[in-house]
mmCIF file of C-alpha atoms in Angstrom:
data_model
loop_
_atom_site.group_PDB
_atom_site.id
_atom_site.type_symbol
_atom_site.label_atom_id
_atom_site.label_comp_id
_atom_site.label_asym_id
_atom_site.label_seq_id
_atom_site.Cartn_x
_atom_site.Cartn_y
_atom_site.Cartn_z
ATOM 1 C CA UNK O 1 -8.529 -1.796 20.489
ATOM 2 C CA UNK O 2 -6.319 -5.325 20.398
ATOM 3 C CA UNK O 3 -4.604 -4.023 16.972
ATOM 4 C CA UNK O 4 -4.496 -1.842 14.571
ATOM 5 C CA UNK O 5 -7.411 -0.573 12.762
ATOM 6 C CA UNK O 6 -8.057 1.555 9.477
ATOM 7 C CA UNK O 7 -11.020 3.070 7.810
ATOM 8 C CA UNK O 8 -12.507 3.316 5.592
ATOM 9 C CA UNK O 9 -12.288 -0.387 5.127
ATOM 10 C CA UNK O 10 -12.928 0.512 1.001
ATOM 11 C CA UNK O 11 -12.858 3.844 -0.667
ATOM 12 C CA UNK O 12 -13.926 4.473 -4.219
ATOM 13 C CA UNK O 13 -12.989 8.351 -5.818
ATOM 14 C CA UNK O 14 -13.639 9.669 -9.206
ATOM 15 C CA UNK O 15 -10.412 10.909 -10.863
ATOM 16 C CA UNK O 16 -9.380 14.197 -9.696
ATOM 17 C CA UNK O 17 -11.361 13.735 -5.688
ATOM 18 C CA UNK O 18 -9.251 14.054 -2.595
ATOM 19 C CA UNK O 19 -9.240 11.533 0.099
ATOM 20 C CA UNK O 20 -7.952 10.733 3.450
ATOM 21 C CA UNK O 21 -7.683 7.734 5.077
ATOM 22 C CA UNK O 22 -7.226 7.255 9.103
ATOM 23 C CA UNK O 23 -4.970 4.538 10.931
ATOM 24 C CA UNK O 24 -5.611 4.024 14.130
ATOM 25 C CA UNK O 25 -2.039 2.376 15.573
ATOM 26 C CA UNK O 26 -1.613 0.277 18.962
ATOM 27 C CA UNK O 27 -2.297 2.225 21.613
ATOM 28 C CA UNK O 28 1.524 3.467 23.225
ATOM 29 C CA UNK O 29 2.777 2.500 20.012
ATOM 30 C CA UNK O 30 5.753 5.002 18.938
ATOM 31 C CA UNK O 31 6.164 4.067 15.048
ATOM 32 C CA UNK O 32 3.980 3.997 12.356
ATOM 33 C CA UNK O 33 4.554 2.947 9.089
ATOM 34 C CA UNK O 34 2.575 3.671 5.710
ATOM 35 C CA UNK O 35 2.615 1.113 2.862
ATOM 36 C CA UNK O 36 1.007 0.524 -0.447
ATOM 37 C CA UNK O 37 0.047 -2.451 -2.074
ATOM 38 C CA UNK O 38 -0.428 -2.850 -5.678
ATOM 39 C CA UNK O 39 -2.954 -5.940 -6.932
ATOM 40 C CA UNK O 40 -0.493 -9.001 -6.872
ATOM 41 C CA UNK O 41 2.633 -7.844 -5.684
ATOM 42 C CA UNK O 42 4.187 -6.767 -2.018
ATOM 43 C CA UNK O 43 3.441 -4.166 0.142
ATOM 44 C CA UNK O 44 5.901 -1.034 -0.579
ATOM 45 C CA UNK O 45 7.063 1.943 1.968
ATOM 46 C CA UNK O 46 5.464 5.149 2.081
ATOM 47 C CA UNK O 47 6.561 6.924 5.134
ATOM 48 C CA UNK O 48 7.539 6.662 8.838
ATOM 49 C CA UNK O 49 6.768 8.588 11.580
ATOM 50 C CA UNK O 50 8.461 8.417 15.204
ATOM 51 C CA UNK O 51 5.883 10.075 17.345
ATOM 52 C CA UNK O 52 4.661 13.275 15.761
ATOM 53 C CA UNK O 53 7.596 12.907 13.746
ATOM 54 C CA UNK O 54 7.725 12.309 10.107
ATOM 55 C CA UNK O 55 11.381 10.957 9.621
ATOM 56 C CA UNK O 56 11.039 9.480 6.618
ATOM 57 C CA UNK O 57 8.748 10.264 3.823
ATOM 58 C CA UNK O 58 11.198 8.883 1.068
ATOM 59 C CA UNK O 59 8.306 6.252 -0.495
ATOM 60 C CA UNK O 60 5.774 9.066 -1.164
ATOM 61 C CA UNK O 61 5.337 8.869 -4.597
ATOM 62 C CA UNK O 62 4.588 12.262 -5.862
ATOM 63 C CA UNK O 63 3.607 15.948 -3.833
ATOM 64 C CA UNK O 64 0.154 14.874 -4.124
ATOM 65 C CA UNK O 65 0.605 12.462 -1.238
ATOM 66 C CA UNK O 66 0.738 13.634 2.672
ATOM 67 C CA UNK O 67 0.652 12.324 5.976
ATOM 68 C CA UNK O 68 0.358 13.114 9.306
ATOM 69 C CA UNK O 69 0.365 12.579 13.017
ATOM 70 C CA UNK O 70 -0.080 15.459 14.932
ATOM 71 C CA UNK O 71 -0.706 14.081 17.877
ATOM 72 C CA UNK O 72 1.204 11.183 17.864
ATOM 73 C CA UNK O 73 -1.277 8.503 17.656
ATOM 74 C CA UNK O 74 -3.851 8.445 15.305
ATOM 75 C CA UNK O 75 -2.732 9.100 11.487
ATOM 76 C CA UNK O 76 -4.408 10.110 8.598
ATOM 77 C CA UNK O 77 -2.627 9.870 4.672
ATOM 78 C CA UNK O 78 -4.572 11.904 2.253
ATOM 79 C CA UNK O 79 -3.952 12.065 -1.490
ATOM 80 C CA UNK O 80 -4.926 15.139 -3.522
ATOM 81 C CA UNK O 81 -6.463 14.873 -6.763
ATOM 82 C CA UNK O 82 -6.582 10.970 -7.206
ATOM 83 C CA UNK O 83 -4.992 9.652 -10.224
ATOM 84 C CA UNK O 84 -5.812 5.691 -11.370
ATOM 85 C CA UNK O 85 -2.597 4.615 -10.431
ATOM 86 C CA UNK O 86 -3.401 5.483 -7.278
ATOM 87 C CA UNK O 87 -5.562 2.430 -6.850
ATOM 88 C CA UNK O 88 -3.754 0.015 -4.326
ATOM 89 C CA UNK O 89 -4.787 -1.010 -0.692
ATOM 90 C CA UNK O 90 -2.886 0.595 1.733
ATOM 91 C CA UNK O 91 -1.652 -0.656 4.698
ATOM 92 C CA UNK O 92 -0.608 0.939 8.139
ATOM 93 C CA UNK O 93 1.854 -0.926 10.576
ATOM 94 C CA UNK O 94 2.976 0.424 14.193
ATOM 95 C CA UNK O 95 5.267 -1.210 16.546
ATOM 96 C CA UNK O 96 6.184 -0.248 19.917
ATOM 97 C CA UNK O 97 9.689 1.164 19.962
ATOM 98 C CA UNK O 98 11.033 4.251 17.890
ATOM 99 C CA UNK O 99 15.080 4.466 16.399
ATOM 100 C CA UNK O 100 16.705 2.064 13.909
ATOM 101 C CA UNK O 101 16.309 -1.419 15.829
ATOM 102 C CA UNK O 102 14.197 -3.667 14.770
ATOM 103 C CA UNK O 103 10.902 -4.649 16.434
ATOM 104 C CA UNK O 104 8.371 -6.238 15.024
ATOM 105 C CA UNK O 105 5.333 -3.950 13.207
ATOM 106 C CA UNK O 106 1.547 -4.843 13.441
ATOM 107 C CA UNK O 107 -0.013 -4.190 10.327
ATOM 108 C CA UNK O 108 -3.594 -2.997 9.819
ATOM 109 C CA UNK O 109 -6.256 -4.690 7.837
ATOM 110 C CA UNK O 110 -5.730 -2.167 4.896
ATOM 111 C CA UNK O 111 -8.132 0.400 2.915
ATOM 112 C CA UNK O 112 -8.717 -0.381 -0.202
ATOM 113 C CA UNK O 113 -9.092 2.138 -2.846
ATOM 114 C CA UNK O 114 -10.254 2.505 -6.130
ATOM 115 C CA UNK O 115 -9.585 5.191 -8.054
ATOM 116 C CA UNK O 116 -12.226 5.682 -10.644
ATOM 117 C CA UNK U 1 -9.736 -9.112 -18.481
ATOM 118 C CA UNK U 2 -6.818 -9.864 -16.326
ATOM 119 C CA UNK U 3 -5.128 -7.400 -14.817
ATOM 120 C CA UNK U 4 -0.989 -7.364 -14.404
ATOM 121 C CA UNK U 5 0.802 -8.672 -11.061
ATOM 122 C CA UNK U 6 -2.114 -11.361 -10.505
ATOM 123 C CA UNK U 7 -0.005 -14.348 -11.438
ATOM 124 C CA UNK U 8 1.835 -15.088 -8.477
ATOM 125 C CA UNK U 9 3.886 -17.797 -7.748
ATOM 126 C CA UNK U 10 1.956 -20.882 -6.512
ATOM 127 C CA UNK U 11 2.843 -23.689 -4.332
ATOM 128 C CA UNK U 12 0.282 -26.712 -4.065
ATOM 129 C CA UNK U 13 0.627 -28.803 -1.569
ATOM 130 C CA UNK U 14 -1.026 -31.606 0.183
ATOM 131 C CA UNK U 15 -2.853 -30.935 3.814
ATOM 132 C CA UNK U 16 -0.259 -32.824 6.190
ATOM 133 C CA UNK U 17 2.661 -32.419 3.567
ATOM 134 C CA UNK U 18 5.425 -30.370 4.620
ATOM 135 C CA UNK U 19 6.080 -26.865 2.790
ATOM 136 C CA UNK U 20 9.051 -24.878 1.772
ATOM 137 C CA UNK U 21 9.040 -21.329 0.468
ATOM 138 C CA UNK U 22 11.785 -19.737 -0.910
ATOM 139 C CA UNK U 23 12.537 -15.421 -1.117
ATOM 140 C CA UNK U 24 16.002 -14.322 -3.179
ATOM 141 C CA UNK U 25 17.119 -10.960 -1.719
ATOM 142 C CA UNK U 26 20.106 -8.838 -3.471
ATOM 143 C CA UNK U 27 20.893 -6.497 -0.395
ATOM 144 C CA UNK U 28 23.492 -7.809 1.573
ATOM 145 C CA UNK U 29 23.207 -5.002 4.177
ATOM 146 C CA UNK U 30 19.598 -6.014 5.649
ATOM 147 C CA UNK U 31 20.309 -7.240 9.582
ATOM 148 C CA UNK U 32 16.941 -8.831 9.874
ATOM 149 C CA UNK U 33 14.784 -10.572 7.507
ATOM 150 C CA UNK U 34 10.916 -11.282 8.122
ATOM 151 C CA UNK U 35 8.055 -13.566 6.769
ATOM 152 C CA UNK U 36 4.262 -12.347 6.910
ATOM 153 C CA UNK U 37 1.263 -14.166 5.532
ATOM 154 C CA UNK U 38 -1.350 -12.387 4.142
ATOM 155 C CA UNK U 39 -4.750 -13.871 3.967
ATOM 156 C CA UNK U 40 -7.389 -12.584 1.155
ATOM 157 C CA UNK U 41 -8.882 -8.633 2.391
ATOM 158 C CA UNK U 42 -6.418 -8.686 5.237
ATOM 159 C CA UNK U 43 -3.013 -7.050 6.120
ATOM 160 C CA UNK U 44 -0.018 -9.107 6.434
ATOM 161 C CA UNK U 45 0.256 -11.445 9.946
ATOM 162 C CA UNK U 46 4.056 -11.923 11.275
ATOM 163 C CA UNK U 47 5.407 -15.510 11.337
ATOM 164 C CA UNK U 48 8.617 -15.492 12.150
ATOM 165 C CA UNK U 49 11.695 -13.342 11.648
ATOM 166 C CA UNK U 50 15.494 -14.376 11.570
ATOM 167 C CA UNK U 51 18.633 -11.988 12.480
ATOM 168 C CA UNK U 52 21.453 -12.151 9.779
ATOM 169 C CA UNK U 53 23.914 -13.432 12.065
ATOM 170 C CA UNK U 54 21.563 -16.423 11.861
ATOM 171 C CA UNK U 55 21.133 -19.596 10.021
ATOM 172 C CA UNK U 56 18.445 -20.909 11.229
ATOM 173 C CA UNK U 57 15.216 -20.562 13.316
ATOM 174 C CA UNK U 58 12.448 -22.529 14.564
ATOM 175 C CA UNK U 59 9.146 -21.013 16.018
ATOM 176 C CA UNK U 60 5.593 -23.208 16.291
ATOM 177 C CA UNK U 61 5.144 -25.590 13.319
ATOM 178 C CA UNK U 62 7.680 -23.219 11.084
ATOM 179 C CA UNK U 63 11.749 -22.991 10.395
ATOM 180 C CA UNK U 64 13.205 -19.939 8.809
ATOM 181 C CA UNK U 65 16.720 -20.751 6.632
ATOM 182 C CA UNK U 66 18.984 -17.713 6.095
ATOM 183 C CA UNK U 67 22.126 -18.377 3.344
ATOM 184 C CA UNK U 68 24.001 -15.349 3.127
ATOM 185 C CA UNK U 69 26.062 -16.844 0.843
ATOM 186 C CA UNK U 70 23.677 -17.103 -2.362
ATOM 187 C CA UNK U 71 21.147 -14.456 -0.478
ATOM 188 C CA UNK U 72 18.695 -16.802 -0.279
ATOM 189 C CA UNK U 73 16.108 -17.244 2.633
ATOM 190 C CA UNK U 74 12.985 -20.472 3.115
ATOM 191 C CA UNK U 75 10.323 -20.594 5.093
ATOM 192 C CA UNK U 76 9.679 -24.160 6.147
ATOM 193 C CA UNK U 77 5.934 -24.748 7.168
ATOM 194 C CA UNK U 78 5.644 -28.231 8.283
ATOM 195 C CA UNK U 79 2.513 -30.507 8.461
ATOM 196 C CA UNK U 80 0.712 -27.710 6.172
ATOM 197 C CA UNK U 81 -2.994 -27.157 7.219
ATOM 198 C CA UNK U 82 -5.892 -25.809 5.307
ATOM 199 C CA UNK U 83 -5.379 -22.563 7.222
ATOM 200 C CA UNK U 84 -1.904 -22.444 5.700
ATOM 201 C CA UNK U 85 -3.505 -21.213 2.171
ATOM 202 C CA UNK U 86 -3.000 -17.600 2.334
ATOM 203 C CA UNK U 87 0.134 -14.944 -0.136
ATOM 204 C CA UNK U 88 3.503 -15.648 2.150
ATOM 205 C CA UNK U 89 5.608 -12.465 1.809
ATOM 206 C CA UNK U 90 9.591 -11.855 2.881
ATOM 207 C CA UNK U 91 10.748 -8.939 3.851
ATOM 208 C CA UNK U 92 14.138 -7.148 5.002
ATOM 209 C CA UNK U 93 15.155 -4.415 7.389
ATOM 210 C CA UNK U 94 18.005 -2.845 5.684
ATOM 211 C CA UNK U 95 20.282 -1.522 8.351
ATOM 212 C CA UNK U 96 20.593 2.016 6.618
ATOM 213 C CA UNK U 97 17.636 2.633 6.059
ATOM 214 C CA UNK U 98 15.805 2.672 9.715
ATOM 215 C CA UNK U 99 12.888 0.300 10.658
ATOM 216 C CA UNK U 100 11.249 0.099 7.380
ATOM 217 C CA UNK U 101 10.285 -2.838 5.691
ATOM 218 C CA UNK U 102 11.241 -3.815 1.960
ATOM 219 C CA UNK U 103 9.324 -7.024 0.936
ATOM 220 C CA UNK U 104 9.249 -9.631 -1.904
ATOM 221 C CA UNK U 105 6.600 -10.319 -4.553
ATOM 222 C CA UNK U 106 5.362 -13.060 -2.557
ATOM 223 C CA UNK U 107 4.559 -16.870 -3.305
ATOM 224 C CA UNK U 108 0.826 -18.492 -2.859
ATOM 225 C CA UNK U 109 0.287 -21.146 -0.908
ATOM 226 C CA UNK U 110 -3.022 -23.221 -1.693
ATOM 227 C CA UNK U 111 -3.385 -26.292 0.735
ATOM 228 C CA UNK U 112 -5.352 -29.125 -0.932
ATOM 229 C CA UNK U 113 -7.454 -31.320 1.204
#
């Protein structure tokens, strides 16, 4: 596809469900970025991965949050036993280089979930 | 009843009138600073982004200011157009701290007609 797409689109859990939800980055596209976004306010860093790579999980906010990219491209964050405060849309970015300069990240349209 | 983090800063401005937007950062060792828009239900859109070694930048219809002196940066939107009313967001790449993104609460634009 042209950019970067998530799904679901929405997601609604009762308290205690697990979920995953997918990002589908920029094809060729070496980083990819997870953020949340609380109602109101700006998005906030989960974790990075270079390739396969997870180099930086340092915004995940408790063990109950994971990601992955096994295969480089496609990634999936899934949060155990869903907590209200979990509620947020969350956003995936990629851009096309990997290291510490910057270039500029694409972000997805966000999944949205409610935590009931 | 309403819920906490709706009230964002608003700017109202005329369609045609020009618009400023300002961001306050604290970190003095971010090397690049970024604005996105965000339109309602979608992920944030890049505008424009400014180096630090910069003071200024133009792109298509918007100027980015950087002041490193009182860490302040604007994003200058001129002519604004009903297309313009979307959440405007800054962000900085703190040079420590790899490519990742910290952002701003973000300001509302609403363009009146």
């Amino acid at each position: 596809g042209a950019g970067v797409s998530q799904s679901p689109r929405y997601k609604v859990a009762k308290r205690g469900q697990d979920v995953a939800l997918r990002c589908d980055p920029i094809s060729g596209h070496v980083s990819l970025f997870w953020y949340q976004q609380a109602l109101g306010q700006g998005p906030e860093f989960l974790t990075y991965f270079q390739n396969e790579a997870q180099l930086d999980k340092s915004g995940l906010p408790s063990d109950r949050f994971f990601a992955e990219r096994p295969e480089g491209s496609v990634s999936t964050l899934k949060i155990q036993r869903t907590q209200q405060e979990d509620s947020a849309v969350y956003l995936c970015a990629s851009s096309v280089r990997g290291g510490t300069d910057y270039n500029e990240q694409f972000f997805g349209p966000g999944t949205r979930l409610t935590v009931l | 009843g309403e819920s906490v983090g709706l009230h964002l800063p608003t700017l109202s401005v005329q369609e045609g009138d020009n618009s400023i937007i300002n961001c306050a950062y604290s970190n003095s060792a971010s090397d690049y600073f970024i604005w996105y828009k965000q339109e309602s239900g979608k992920g944030p859109q890049f505008i424009i982004d400014i180096r630090s070694n910069m003071d200024k930048r133009q792109g298509q219809r918007v100027t980015v200011l950087l002041n490193k002196t009182v860490k302040h940066l604007s994003l200058q939107i001129a002519a604004t157009q009903p297309g313009d009313s979307a959440v405007y967001f800054c962000a900085e790449k703190r040079k420590a701290a790899g490519n990742k993104l910290t952002f701003g609460g973000g300001t509302r634009v609403l363009v009146k007609p």
